Amino acid sequence: MRVPFLDLKAQYESIRDEIAEALQQVLDNTAFAGGPFVESFEKDFASFCACEHAIGVGSGTTALWIALSGLGIGPGDEVITVPNTFIATAEAISFCGATPVFVDVDERTYNMNPDVIEAAITPRTKAIIPVHLFGQMADMDRIMEIARARELSVVEDACQAHGAQYKGRRAGSIGDAGCFSFYPGKNLGAYGEAGAVVTSNSELAERMRAVRDHGQTRKSCHTIIGWNGRMDGLQGAVLSVKLRHLSAWNDARRKNARLYDQLLADVDDVLTPTEADYARHVYHVYALRTQNRDDLMSTLAGKDISCGIHYPVPVHLQEAYKQLGHGKNSFPIAEKCADEFVSLPMFAELTAEQIEKVSKEIICFLERSAPRV
Ligand SMILES: Cc1ncc(COP(=O)(O)O)c(C=O)c1O
């Protein structure tokens, strides 16, 4: 039995007719760039996130950049974020002309550690971007408390956290803005590239809408220098269909995570994910930690089980950010995670049999390999 890391085909098969009908409507209306299908998705997604506004854009990276631009972040500013994220979080800061300032993460949730934020704040700090890594939200109350006391904006990078909750509040609804990626493999994935920013601040929403559309506030009136960041109509239609299924798919991911947790509970040498008391994790990624990661992954590959690593090199050690001057041991927990993380197959349609096979092969591998010293 093959166990893929992700099976988009299985998901597509379950909604094939709904998708065909939605795509046909876009074609019949030739509403390809922005337009009514994007607007309808924006309305539904804002309400899903318990926010007043959603602005559909071309990708999660664009969402982050538009949020920062809309908040007025620019050259000379600093934005605090974490190094164990996809590079897009830092890129969006850099594309505004600002500088990413990294802080280390919490040992158990792998999210921004609120205890180390204060020390990173300087007179140039303008914003904080917590990343809700793997589908679990960062400790938002503590982050918001620090941000409000220092008059800093907060942009949630919720690109991996569609439908995740913090003390019952939805990802994206706590900071000034929340950014989502609809890259095809996400919990809510488009059939191409797409993203969105959500906010309940109407003035910010208006600015972000203008930035997304060449700085236009009305037809041919360009009040600011913007960009083409629009979502296309086909993606809006696909996302509207898929949003109807998202809660059920997230529930299925949680059920799958519980089965992995249970089967791997008493296994030495692997650390399963921790769901914080405050969190409703949506398991975009189910990442184990083990010191034998590379051997484990190649053994599993030999048994037809595909895994991933999110992410093998933290952003501060990437060549692209060498000018920031961070060496090894700058952020020890993020670096340790990068060395030890292995992401197991995780998607809604994963079967109990597949999870049992993955868990059994992990246990067999660990029994065969040398004990940890
Ligand atoms: C944490 C995080 N931030 C930002 C992004 C960027 O999103 P996109 O690939 O849609 O531009 C991603 C997507 O992989 C992500 O996982």
mmCIF file of C-alpha atoms and ligand atoms in Angstrom:
data_model
loop_
_atom_site.group_PDB
_atom_site.id
_atom_site.type_symbol
_atom_site.label_atom_id
_atom_site.label_comp_id
_atom_site.label_asym_id
_atom_site.label_seq_id
_atom_site.Cartn_x
_atom_site.Cartn_y
_atom_site.Cartn_z
ATOM 1 C CA MET A 1 0.000 0.000 0.000
ATOM 2 C CA ARG A 2 1.416 3.365 -1.111
ATOM 3 C CA VAL A 3 1.099 6.290 1.305
ATOM 4 C CA PRO A 4 1.559 9.623 -0.483
ATOM 5 C CA PHE A 5 2.435 12.757 1.443
ATOM 6 C CA LEU A 6 -0.642 14.418 -0.021
ATOM 7 C CA ASP A 7 -3.387 13.173 -2.367
ATOM 8 C CA LEU A 8 -5.052 16.056 -4.173
ATOM 9 C CA LYS A 9 -6.645 13.644 -6.621
ATOM 10 C CA ALA A 10 -8.624 11.918 -3.850
ATOM 11 C CA GLN A 11 -9.996 15.263 -2.715
ATOM 12 C CA TYR A 12 -10.840 16.324 -6.276
ATOM 13 C CA GLU A 13 -12.721 13.057 -6.910
ATOM 14 C CA SER A 14 -14.964 13.805 -3.914
ATOM 15 C CA ILE A 15 -16.065 17.221 -5.287
ATOM 16 C CA ARG A 16 -15.619 16.735 -9.038
ATOM 17 C CA ASP A 17 -19.214 17.636 -10.041
ATOM 18 C CA GLU A 18 -19.420 20.727 -7.824
ATOM 19 C CA ILE A 19 -16.115 21.967 -9.237
ATOM 20 C CA ALA A 20 -17.151 21.345 -12.845
ATOM 21 C CA GLU A 21 -20.343 23.326 -12.345
ATOM 22 C CA ALA A 22 -18.527 26.221 -10.628
ATOM 23 C CA LEU A 23 -15.856 26.423 -13.348
ATOM 24 C CA GLN A 24 -18.526 26.335 -16.066
ATOM 25 C CA GLN A 25 -20.234 29.344 -14.498
ATOM 26 C CA VAL A 26 -17.019 31.359 -14.621
ATOM 27 C CA LEU A 27 -16.496 30.379 -18.251
ATOM 28 C CA ASP A 28 -20.095 31.235 -19.152
ATOM 29 C CA ASN A 29 -19.701 34.638 -17.512
ATOM 30 C CA THR A 30 -16.115 35.209 -18.766
ATOM 31 C CA ALA A 31 -15.373 36.638 -15.310
ATOM 32 C CA PHE A 32 -11.696 35.767 -15.298
ATOM 33 C CA ALA A 33 -9.848 38.494 -13.342
ATOM 34 C CA GLY A 34 -11.414 39.564 -10.054
ATOM 35 C CA GLY A 35 -15.182 39.924 -10.577
ATOM 36 C CA PRO A 36 -18.292 38.370 -9.013
ATOM 37 C CA PHE A 37 -16.852 34.912 -8.248
ATOM 38 C CA VAL A 38 -13.938 36.426 -6.343
ATOM 39 C CA GLU A 39 -16.298 38.830 -4.547
ATOM 40 C CA SER A 40 -18.603 36.026 -3.538
ATOM 41 C CA PHE A 41 -15.676 34.000 -2.155
ATOM 42 C CA GLU A 42 -14.393 37.076 -0.299
ATOM 43 C CA LYS A 43 -17.754 37.475 1.425
ATOM 44 C CA ASP A 44 -17.873 33.819 2.485
ATOM 45 C CA PHE A 45 -14.237 33.683 3.570
ATOM 46 C CA ALA A 46 -14.530 36.888 5.650
ATOM 47 C CA SER A 47 -17.478 35.372 7.442
ATOM 48 C CA PHE A 48 -15.640 32.038 7.920
ATOM 49 C CA CYS A 49 -12.758 33.966 9.554
ATOM 50 C CA ALA A 50 -15.141 36.089 11.656
ATOM 51 C CA CYS A 51 -13.781 39.232 9.968
ATOM 52 C CA GLU A 52 -15.518 42.125 8.205
ATOM 53 C CA HIS A 53 -13.429 42.017 5.037
ATOM 54 C CA ALA A 54 -11.503 39.561 2.896
ATOM 55 C CA ILE A 55 -9.407 40.684 -0.052
ATOM 56 C CA GLY A 56 -8.660 37.966 -2.590
ATOM 57 C CA VAL A 57 -5.168 38.152 -4.063
ATOM 58 C CA GLY A 58 -2.802 36.134 -6.235
ATOM 59 C CA SER A 59 -0.872 34.260 -3.502
ATOM 60 C CA GLY A 60 -0.088 34.119 0.213
ATOM 61 C CA THR A 61 3.142 35.997 -0.452
ATOM 62 C CA THR A 62 1.158 38.807 -2.099
ATOM 63 C CA ALA A 63 -1.282 38.750 0.831
ATOM 64 C CA LEU A 64 1.571 39.354 3.292
ATOM 65 C CA TRP A 65 3.121 42.087 1.157
ATOM 66 C CA ILE A 66 -0.235 43.843 0.649
ATOM 67 C CA ALA A 67 -1.004 43.716 4.381
ATOM 68 C CA LEU A 68 2.377 45.234 5.279
ATOM 69 C CA SER A 69 2.072 47.862 2.517
ATOM 70 C CA GLY A 70 -1.445 48.721 3.646
ATOM 71 C CA LEU A 71 -0.112 49.220 7.184
ATOM 72 C CA GLY A 72 2.486 51.633 5.839
ATOM 73 C CA ILE A 73 5.560 49.455 6.465
ATOM 74 C CA GLY A 74 8.455 50.711 4.350
ATOM 75 C CA PRO A 75 12.191 51.358 4.072
ATOM 76 C CA GLY A 76 13.991 51.731 7.392
ATOM 77 C CA ASP A 77 11.319 49.814 9.319
ATOM 78 C CA GLU A 78 11.848 46.538 11.154
ATOM 79 C CA VAL A 79 9.327 43.725 11.382
ATOM 80 C CA ILE A 80 9.699 40.958 13.955
ATOM 81 C CA THR A 81 9.010 37.412 12.818
ATOM 82 C CA VAL A 82 10.308 33.849 13.210
ATOM 83 C CA PRO A 83 13.010 32.033 11.244
ATOM 84 C CA ASN A 84 11.228 28.660 11.070
ATOM 85 C CA THR A 85 8.752 29.552 8.385
ATOM 86 C CA PHE A 86 8.488 29.453 4.628
ATOM 87 C CA ILE A 87 10.779 32.174 3.243
ATOM 88 C CA ALA A 88 7.769 34.142 1.922
ATOM 89 C CA THR A 89 7.123 35.612 5.398
ATOM 90 C CA ALA A 90 10.536 37.306 5.342
ATOM 91 C CA GLU A 91 10.381 38.100 1.623
ATOM 92 C CA ALA A 92 7.191 40.122 2.063
ATOM 93 C CA ILE A 93 8.965 42.233 4.703
ATOM 94 C CA SER A 94 11.981 42.708 2.433
ATOM 95 C CA PHE A 95 9.805 43.611 -0.569
ATOM 96 C CA CYS A 96 8.391 46.520 1.444
ATOM 97 C CA GLY A 97 11.963 47.726 1.904
ATOM 98 C CA ALA A 98 11.844 46.806 5.612
ATOM 99 C CA THR A 99 14.119 44.400 7.513
ATOM 100 C CA PRO A 100 13.027 41.103 9.061
ATOM 101 C CA VAL A 101 14.148 40.747 12.682
ATOM 102 C CA PHE A 102 13.956 37.156 13.830
ATOM 103 C CA VAL A 103 13.089 35.809 17.263
ATOM 104 C CA ASP A 104 13.267 32.188 18.348
ATOM 105 C CA VAL A 105 10.292 29.889 18.813
ATOM 106 C CA ASP A 106 8.688 27.947 21.625
ATOM 107 C CA GLU A 107 10.119 24.451 22.148
ATOM 108 C CA ARG A 108 6.742 22.666 22.077
ATOM 109 C CA THR A 109 4.438 24.645 19.770
ATOM 110 C CA TYR A 110 7.230 25.756 17.350
ATOM 111 C CA ASN A 111 5.549 29.174 17.215
ATOM 112 C CA MET A 112 6.907 32.620 18.126
ATOM 113 C CA ASN A 113 8.047 32.674 21.759
ATOM 114 C CA PRO A 114 6.414 35.759 23.332
ATOM 115 C CA ASP A 115 9.113 35.848 26.055
ATOM 116 C CA VAL A 116 11.785 36.949 23.577
ATOM 117 C CA ILE A 117 9.862 39.586 21.616
ATOM 118 C CA GLU A 118 10.548 42.587 23.886
ATOM 119 C CA ALA A 119 14.311 42.185 23.527
ATOM 120 C CA ALA A 120 14.017 42.411 19.729
ATOM 121 C CA ILE A 121 12.016 45.664 19.712
ATOM 122 C CA THR A 122 13.911 48.811 18.639
ATOM 123 C CA PRO A 123 12.737 52.351 17.766
ATOM 124 C CA ARG A 124 12.463 51.112 14.151
ATOM 125 C CA THR A 125 10.125 48.200 14.913
ATOM 126 C CA LYS A 126 6.740 48.708 13.239
ATOM 127 C CA ALA A 127 5.083 45.316 13.209
ATOM 128 C CA ILE A 128 5.117 41.698 14.369
ATOM 129 C CA ILE A 129 4.276 38.734 12.123
ATOM 130 C CA PRO A 130 3.537 35.598 14.147
ATOM 131 C CA VAL A 131 3.350 32.538 11.886
ATOM 132 C CA HIS A 132 0.719 29.949 12.814
ATOM 133 C CA LEU A 133 3.039 27.114 11.880
ATOM 134 C CA PHE A 134 1.633 23.769 10.724
ATOM 135 C CA GLY A 135 -1.946 24.859 11.535
ATOM 136 C CA GLN A 136 -1.583 25.812 15.204
ATOM 137 C CA MET A 137 -1.922 29.441 16.219
ATOM 138 C CA ALA A 138 0.778 31.341 18.071
ATOM 139 C CA ASP A 139 0.074 32.624 21.591
ATOM 140 C CA MET A 140 -1.881 35.630 20.320
ATOM 141 C CA ASP A 141 -3.002 37.182 23.637
ATOM 142 C CA ARG A 142 0.590 37.641 24.748
ATOM 143 C CA ILE A 143 1.736 38.844 21.331
ATOM 144 C CA MET A 144 -1.139 41.357 21.077
ATOM 145 C CA GLU A 145 -0.458 42.625 24.591
ATOM 146 C CA ILE A 146 3.163 43.429 23.705
ATOM 147 C CA ALA A 147 2.183 44.914 20.329
ATOM 148 C CA ARG A 148 -0.527 47.175 21.756
ATOM 149 C CA ALA A 149 1.743 48.410 24.557
ATOM 150 C CA ARG A 150 4.403 49.362 21.984
ATOM 151 C CA GLU A 151 1.956 50.552 19.284
ATOM 152 C CA LEU A 152 3.053 47.897 16.807
ATOM 153 C CA SER A 153 0.871 46.391 14.093
ATOM 154 C CA VAL A 154 0.300 42.640 14.025
ATOM 155 C CA VAL A 155 -0.080 40.675 10.790
ATOM 156 C CA GLU A 156 -0.941 37.010 11.311
ATOM 157 C CA ASP A 157 0.739 34.706 8.816
ATOM 158 C CA ALA A 158 -2.131 32.227 8.727
ATOM 159 C CA CYS A 159 -0.988 30.703 5.430
ATOM 160 C CA GLN A 160 -1.004 27.237 7.070
ATOM 161 C CA ALA A 161 -3.912 27.800 9.455
ATOM 162 C CA HIS A 162 -7.271 28.008 7.639
ATOM 163 C CA GLY A 163 -9.913 27.476 10.311
ATOM 164 C CA ALA A 164 -7.457 27.136 13.218
ATOM 165 C CA GLN A 165 -8.576 28.675 16.503
ATOM 166 C CA TYR A 166 -7.075 30.428 19.514
ATOM 167 C CA LYS A 167 -9.348 30.353 22.591
ATOM 168 C CA GLY A 168 -12.277 29.965 20.172
ATOM 169 C CA ARG A 169 -11.179 32.845 17.896
ATOM 170 C CA ARG A 170 -10.404 32.210 14.247
ATOM 171 C CA ALA A 171 -6.966 32.523 12.685
ATOM 172 C CA GLY A 172 -6.682 35.896 10.993
ATOM 173 C CA SER A 173 -9.248 37.622 13.228
ATOM 174 C CA ILE A 174 -6.992 38.718 16.109
ATOM 175 C CA GLY A 175 -4.208 40.801 14.535
ATOM 176 C CA ASP A 176 -4.705 43.927 12.421
ATOM 177 C CA ALA A 177 -4.731 41.630 9.379
ATOM 178 C CA GLY A 178 -4.479 37.901 8.689
ATOM 179 C CA CYS A 179 -2.894 36.452 5.560
ATOM 180 C CA PHE A 180 -3.774 33.164 3.889
ATOM 181 C CA SER A 181 -2.251 31.134 1.081
ATOM 182 C CA PHE A 182 -4.466 28.964 -1.090
ATOM 183 C CA TYR A 183 -1.546 27.134 -2.666
ATOM 184 C CA PRO A 184 -3.045 23.811 -3.893
ATOM 185 C CA GLY A 185 -1.692 21.693 -1.028
ATOM 186 C CA LYS A 186 -3.051 23.923 1.764
ATOM 187 C CA ASN A 187 -6.045 22.913 3.927
ATOM 188 C CA LEU A 188 -8.023 25.240 1.647
ATOM 189 C CA GLY A 189 -6.220 25.054 -1.688
ATOM 190 C CA ALA A 190 -7.012 26.626 -5.057
ATOM 191 C CA TYR A 191 -6.415 24.977 -8.440
ATOM 192 C CA GLY A 192 -3.477 27.284 -9.044
ATOM 193 C CA GLU A 193 -2.061 30.194 -7.051
ATOM 194 C CA ALA A 194 -4.223 32.345 -4.777
ATOM 195 C CA GLY A 195 -4.291 34.029 -1.374
ATOM 196 C CA ALA A 196 -6.332 36.440 0.774
ATOM 197 C CA VAL A 197 -5.973 39.043 3.505
ATOM 198 C CA VAL A 198 -8.698 39.362 6.138
ATOM 199 C CA THR A 199 -9.282 42.286 8.475
ATOM 200 C CA SER A 200 -12.039 44.037 10.385
ATOM 201 C CA ASN A 201 -10.423 47.446 9.912
ATOM 202 C CA SER A 202 -12.388 49.086 7.072
ATOM 203 C CA GLU A 203 -9.797 51.786 6.310
ATOM 204 C CA LEU A 204 -7.029 49.201 6.093
ATOM 205 C CA ALA A 205 -9.240 47.019 3.873
ATOM 206 C CA GLU A 206 -9.795 49.929 1.499
ATOM 207 C CA ARG A 207 -6.047 50.631 1.283
ATOM 208 C CA MET A 208 -5.257 46.960 0.696
ATOM 209 C CA ARG A 209 -7.924 46.753 -2.041
ATOM 210 C CA ALA A 210 -6.256 49.712 -3.723
ATOM 211 C CA VAL A 211 -2.751 48.212 -3.392
ATOM 212 C CA ARG A 212 -4.055 44.977 -4.940
ATOM 213 C CA ASP A 213 -5.389 46.841 -7.970
ATOM 214 C CA HIS A 214 -2.645 49.249 -9.098
ATOM 215 C CA GLY A 215 -3.468 51.759 -6.373
ATOM 216 C CA GLN A 216 -6.890 52.482 -7.913
ATOM 217 C CA THR A 217 -9.531 53.853 -5.600
ATOM 218 C CA ARG A 218 -11.930 54.235 -8.551
ATOM 219 C CA LYS A 219 -11.597 53.516 -12.259
ATOM 220 C CA SER A 220 -8.449 55.170 -13.664
ATOM 221 C CA CYS A 221 -7.802 57.082 -10.436
ATOM 222 C CA HIS A 222 -4.490 55.795 -9.033
ATOM 223 C CA THR A 223 -4.001 57.433 -5.656
ATOM 224 C CA ILE A 224 -1.036 55.315 -4.571
ATOM 225 C CA ILE A 225 1.513 53.136 -6.344
ATOM 226 C CA GLY A 226 0.094 49.636 -6.116
ATOM 227 C CA TRP A 227 0.537 46.376 -7.959
ATOM 228 C CA ASN A 228 -1.462 43.751 -9.813
ATOM 229 C CA GLY A 229 -2.235 41.405 -6.930
ATOM 230 C CA ARG A 230 -5.722 40.268 -8.001
ATOM 231 C CA MET A 231 -7.162 36.772 -7.575
ATOM 232 C CA ASP A 232 -8.530 35.221 -10.745
ATOM 233 C CA GLY A 233 -12.162 34.255 -11.171
ATOM 234 C CA LEU A 234 -11.594 30.526 -11.668
ATOM 235 C CA GLN A 235 -9.754 30.359 -8.325
ATOM 236 C CA GLY A 236 -12.531 32.322 -6.597
ATOM 237 C CA ALA A 237 -15.106 29.813 -7.871
ATOM 238 C CA VAL A 238 -13.020 26.762 -6.868
ATOM 239 C CA LEU A 239 -12.367 28.216 -3.419
ATOM 240 C CA SER A 240 -16.081 28.944 -2.834
ATOM 241 C CA VAL A 241 -16.865 25.274 -3.471
ATOM 242 C CA LYS A 242 -14.008 24.034 -1.311
ATOM 243 C CA LEU A 243 -14.729 26.423 1.572
ATOM 244 C CA ARG A 244 -18.027 24.567 2.096
ATOM 245 C CA HIS A 245 -16.016 21.413 2.870
ATOM 246 C CA LEU A 246 -13.176 22.962 4.866
ATOM 247 C CA SER A 247 -14.551 22.342 8.359
ATOM 248 C CA ALA A 248 -15.193 18.663 7.601
ATOM 249 C CA TRP A 249 -11.720 18.306 6.062
ATOM 250 C CA ASN A 250 -10.132 19.970 9.108
ATOM 251 C CA ASP A 251 -12.070 17.604 11.392
ATOM 252 C CA ALA A 252 -10.759 14.651 9.364
ATOM 253 C CA ARG A 253 -7.175 15.950 9.662
ATOM 254 C CA ARG A 254 -7.644 16.261 13.436
ATOM 255 C CA LYS A 255 -8.966 12.713 13.611
ATOM 256 C CA ASN A 256 -5.953 11.496 11.630
ATOM 257 C CA ALA A 257 -3.610 13.392 13.946
ATOM 258 C CA ARG A 258 -5.227 11.773 17.003
ATOM 259 C CA LEU A 259 -4.614 8.321 15.496
ATOM 260 C CA TYR A 260 -0.937 9.111 14.825
ATOM 261 C CA ASP A 261 -0.673 10.533 18.394
ATOM 262 C CA GLN A 262 -2.143 7.359 19.815
ATOM 263 C CA LEU A 263 -0.055 4.928 17.770
ATOM 264 C CA LEU A 264 3.195 6.806 18.416
ATOM 265 C CA ALA A 265 2.471 7.796 22.026
ATOM 266 C CA ASP A 266 4.806 5.419 23.797
ATOM 267 C CA VAL A 267 7.592 5.468 21.259
ATOM 268 C CA ASP A 268 10.936 6.725 22.569
ATOM 269 C CA ASP A 269 12.987 8.856 20.203
ATOM 270 C CA VAL A 270 10.082 10.592 18.515
ATOM 271 C CA LEU A 271 8.236 13.658 19.703
ATOM 272 C CA THR A 272 4.680 13.990 18.385
ATOM 273 C CA PRO A 273 3.113 17.472 17.988
ATOM 274 C CA THR A 274 1.748 19.250 21.056
ATOM 275 C CA GLU A 275 -1.653 20.900 20.835
ATOM 276 C CA ALA A 276 -1.541 23.886 23.210
ATOM 277 C CA ASP A 277 -4.425 24.289 25.711
ATOM 278 C CA TYR A 278 -5.524 27.431 23.906
ATOM 279 C CA ALA A 279 -5.449 25.945 20.408
ATOM 280 C CA ARG A 280 -7.566 24.132 17.893
ATOM 281 C CA HIS A 281 -4.863 22.807 15.598
ATOM 282 C CA VAL A 282 -5.864 22.051 11.994
ATOM 283 C CA TYR A 283 -2.798 19.935 11.143
ATOM 284 C CA HIS A 284 -1.796 21.372 7.812
ATOM 285 C CA VAL A 285 1.412 19.536 8.658
ATOM 286 C CA TYR A 286 1.849 16.709 11.185
ATOM 287 C CA ALA A 287 5.532 17.021 12.070
ATOM 288 C CA LEU A 288 7.420 14.612 14.319
ATOM 289 C CA ARG A 289 10.791 15.368 15.804
ATOM 290 C CA THR A 290 13.481 12.705 15.797
ATOM 291 C CA GLN A 291 17.257 12.795 15.827
ATOM 292 C CA ASN A 292 17.376 10.115 13.143
ATOM 293 C CA ARG A 293 15.309 12.064 10.635
ATOM 294 C CA ASP A 294 17.225 11.466 7.404
ATOM 295 C CA ASP A 295 17.586 7.686 7.883
ATOM 296 C CA LEU A 296 13.957 7.439 8.931
ATOM 297 C CA MET A 297 12.809 9.273 5.802
ATOM 298 C CA SER A 298 14.817 7.098 3.448
ATOM 299 C CA THR A 299 13.611 3.921 5.173
ATOM 300 C CA LEU A 300 9.998 5.086 4.855
ATOM 301 C CA ALA A 301 10.571 6.010 1.194
ATOM 302 C CA GLY A 302 11.719 2.404 0.652
ATOM 303 C CA LYS A 303 8.333 1.276 2.031
ATOM 304 C CA ASP A 304 6.393 3.557 -0.362
ATOM 305 C CA ILE A 305 5.698 6.198 2.278
ATOM 306 C CA SER A 306 6.404 9.828 1.298
ATOM 307 C CA CYS A 307 7.312 12.410 3.928
ATOM 308 C CA GLY A 308 8.441 16.041 3.825
ATOM 309 C CA ILE A 309 10.571 18.508 5.805
ATOM 310 C CA HIS A 310 9.164 21.906 6.777
ATOM 311 C CA TYR A 311 11.783 23.400 6.656
ATOM 312 C CA PRO A 312 15.279 21.925 6.407
ATOM 313 C CA VAL A 313 17.069 25.316 6.535
ATOM 314 C CA PRO A 314 15.641 28.118 8.672
ATOM 315 C CA VAL A 315 15.300 31.485 6.921
ATOM 316 C CA HIS A 316 18.145 33.201 8.852
ATOM 317 C CA LEU A 317 20.602 30.604 7.495
ATOM 318 C CA GLN A 318 19.444 30.909 3.873
ATOM 319 C CA GLU A 319 21.909 32.432 1.420
ATOM 320 C CA ALA A 320 19.290 35.075 0.523
ATOM 321 C CA TYR A 321 19.460 36.470 4.065
ATOM 322 C CA LYS A 322 23.184 36.205 4.697
ATOM 323 C CA GLN A 323 23.421 40.018 4.807
ATOM 324 C CA LEU A 324 21.606 39.914 8.163
ATOM 325 C CA GLY A 325 24.731 38.269 9.548
ATOM 326 C CA HIS A 326 23.170 35.421 11.517
ATOM 327 C CA GLY A 327 25.343 32.360 12.000
ATOM 328 C CA LYS A 328 24.627 28.930 13.450
ATOM 329 C CA ASN A 329 23.173 28.981 16.984
ATOM 330 C CA SER A 330 21.531 32.380 16.486
ATOM 331 C CA PHE A 331 18.108 30.796 17.066
ATOM 332 C CA PRO A 332 18.854 27.400 18.617
ATOM 333 C CA ILE A 333 15.311 26.058 18.890
ATOM 334 C CA ALA A 334 14.402 26.903 15.290
ATOM 335 C CA GLU A 335 17.679 25.303 14.160
ATOM 336 C CA LYS A 336 17.083 22.169 16.221
ATOM 337 C CA CYS A 337 13.609 21.869 14.715
ATOM 338 C CA ALA A 338 15.042 22.204 11.192
ATOM 339 C CA ASP A 339 17.408 19.306 11.933
ATOM 340 C CA GLU A 340 14.785 17.060 13.536
ATOM 341 C CA PHE A 341 11.434 17.719 11.823
ATOM 342 C CA VAL A 342 9.851 15.131 9.575
ATOM 343 C CA SER A 343 6.355 15.777 8.220
ATOM 344 C CA LEU A 344 4.246 12.622 7.945
ATOM 345 C CA PRO A 345 1.560 12.054 5.293
ATOM 346 C CA MET A 346 -1.434 14.195 6.284
ATOM 347 C CA PHE A 347 -4.644 14.949 4.387
ATOM 348 C CA ALA A 348 -8.349 14.516 5.056
ATOM 349 C CA GLU A 349 -8.738 11.372 2.921
ATOM 350 C CA LEU A 350 -5.837 9.497 4.566
ATOM 351 C CA THR A 351 -7.168 6.141 5.800
ATOM 352 C CA ALA A 352 -6.667 4.535 9.219
ATOM 353 C CA GLU A 353 -4.866 1.689 7.434
ATOM 354 C CA GLN A 354 -2.403 4.114 5.874
ATOM 355 C CA ILE A 355 -1.764 5.811 9.241
ATOM 356 C CA GLU A 356 -1.262 2.393 10.864
ATOM 357 C CA LYS A 357 1.241 1.433 8.175
ATOM 358 C CA VAL A 358 3.235 4.673 8.594
ATOM 359 C CA SER A 359 3.266 4.325 12.387
ATOM 360 C CA LYS A 360 4.233 0.648 12.246
ATOM 361 C CA GLU A 361 7.144 1.364 9.893
ATOM 362 C CA ILE A 362 8.366 4.215 12.127
ATOM 363 C CA ILE A 363 8.300 1.926 15.172
ATOM 364 C CA CYS A 364 10.119 -0.884 13.281
ATOM 365 C CA PHE A 365 12.795 1.568 12.118
ATOM 366 C CA LEU A 366 13.390 2.942 15.614
ATOM 367 C CA GLU A 367 13.597 -0.533 17.119
ATOM 368 C CA ARG A 368 16.237 -1.484 14.559
ATOM 369 C CA SER A 369 18.318 1.698 14.856
ATOM 370 C CA ALA A 370 20.844 2.317 17.610
ATOM 371 C CA PRO A 371 19.517 3.749 20.879
ATOM 372 C CA ARG A 372 20.038 7.465 21.414
ATOM 373 C CA VAL A 373 23.088 8.362 23.551
HETATM 374 C C1 LIG B 1 3.879 30.177 6.460
HETATM 375 C C2 LIG B 1 3.727 30.587 5.031
HETATM 376 N N1 LIG B 1 3.808 31.876 4.707
HETATM 377 C C3 LIG B 1 3.659 32.302 3.444
HETATM 378 C C4 LIG B 1 3.430 31.412 2.413
HETATM 379 C C5 LIG B 1 3.341 31.917 1.008
HETATM 380 O O1 LIG B 1 2.172 31.552 0.353
HETATM 381 P P1 LIG B 1 2.143 31.370 -1.245
HETATM 382 O O2 LIG B 1 2.934 30.172 -1.587
HETATM 383 O O3 LIG B 1 0.691 31.206 -1.555
HETATM 384 O O4 LIG B 1 2.704 32.617 -1.827
HETATM 385 C C6 LIG B 1 3.326 30.055 2.700
HETATM 386 C C7 LIG B 1 3.050 29.079 1.621
HETATM 387 O O5 LIG B 1 3.650 28.092 1.453
HETATM 388 C C8 LIG B 1 3.490 29.632 4.040
HETATM 389 O O6 LIG B 1 3.421 28.319 4.363
#
